Phi, psi and omega in degrees: 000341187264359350093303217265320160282348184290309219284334170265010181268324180309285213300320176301330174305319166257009164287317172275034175250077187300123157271198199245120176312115176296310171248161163298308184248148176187117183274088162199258176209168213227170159190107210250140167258165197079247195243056180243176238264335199149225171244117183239160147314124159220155177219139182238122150285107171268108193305312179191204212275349184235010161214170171197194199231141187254157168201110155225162229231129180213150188241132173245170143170161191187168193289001169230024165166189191213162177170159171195148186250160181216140197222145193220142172199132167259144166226155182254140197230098168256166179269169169226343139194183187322111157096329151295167190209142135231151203212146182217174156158182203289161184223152157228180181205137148225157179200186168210180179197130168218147218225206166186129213254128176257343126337337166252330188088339145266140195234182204192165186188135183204171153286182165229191155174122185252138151239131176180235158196178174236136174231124116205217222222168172200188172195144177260092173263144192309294157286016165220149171257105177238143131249150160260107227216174164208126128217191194237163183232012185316117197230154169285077199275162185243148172099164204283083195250220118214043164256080171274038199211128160193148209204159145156179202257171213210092170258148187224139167270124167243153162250139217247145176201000000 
């Protein structure tokens, strides 16, 4: 029992070694692989020196349909050494689509809404203000689609002030 309380006074003791929001804002783009939107607008608010708030914004579109999603993620941000970061926390998505199958003529159109969260990493670099991040986004979807399931990874650039 004592192993046990030992292990959980560590691990709260390293949740609370918190990294640090470097800037308040921070501005660019996100650019995703699998089965996730795309290349999105992304933007970070920073709440306070150990959470924020993400908002990106993404457009699809092609000779056989068109959508764009829009994503909200609040995150907890801890360090892993100077200048990394990793950071996780709940996600939501809403969107819309609509498609035209050009080989059949059939199509379809609908909303979304996703529930899930966001996990990675990223690094702040000192002379220039950029960050670089990789993560990932896996959400549970709602509506009439048949991606009730997406996931893949993300890299994103900001320019941060």
């Amino acid at each position: 029992m004592k192993k046990q309380f030992a292990t959980l006074i560590i691990c709260l003791i390293s949740l609370a070694a918190y990294g640090q929001v470097k800037n308040q804002h921070a501005i660019g783009g996100r650019l995703g692989a699998g089965n996730t939107f795309g290349s999105q607008v992304s933007y970070q608010y920073g709440l306070s020196n150990y959470n924020r708030i993400e908002v990106d914004m993404g457009f699809n579109s092609n000779s056989d349909g068109n959508g764009f999603i829009l994503s909200g993620v609040y995150q907890w941000v801890w360090a892993i050494e100077s200048g990394f970061n990793w950071y996780a926390g709940p996600a939501a998505s809403l969107g819309s689509w609509s498609y035209k199958n050009s080989y059949t003529g059939d199509g379809g159109s609908g909303a979304y809404l996703g529930i899930g969260g966001q996990i990675g990493a990223e690094y702040n670099f000192e002379e220039v203000p950029i960050n670089l991040s990789l993560d990932t986004m896996p959400q549970i979807g709602f509506g009439p689609t048949d991606e009730n399931f997406t996931m893949g990874l993300s890299i994103g650039v900001r320019y941060t002030f």
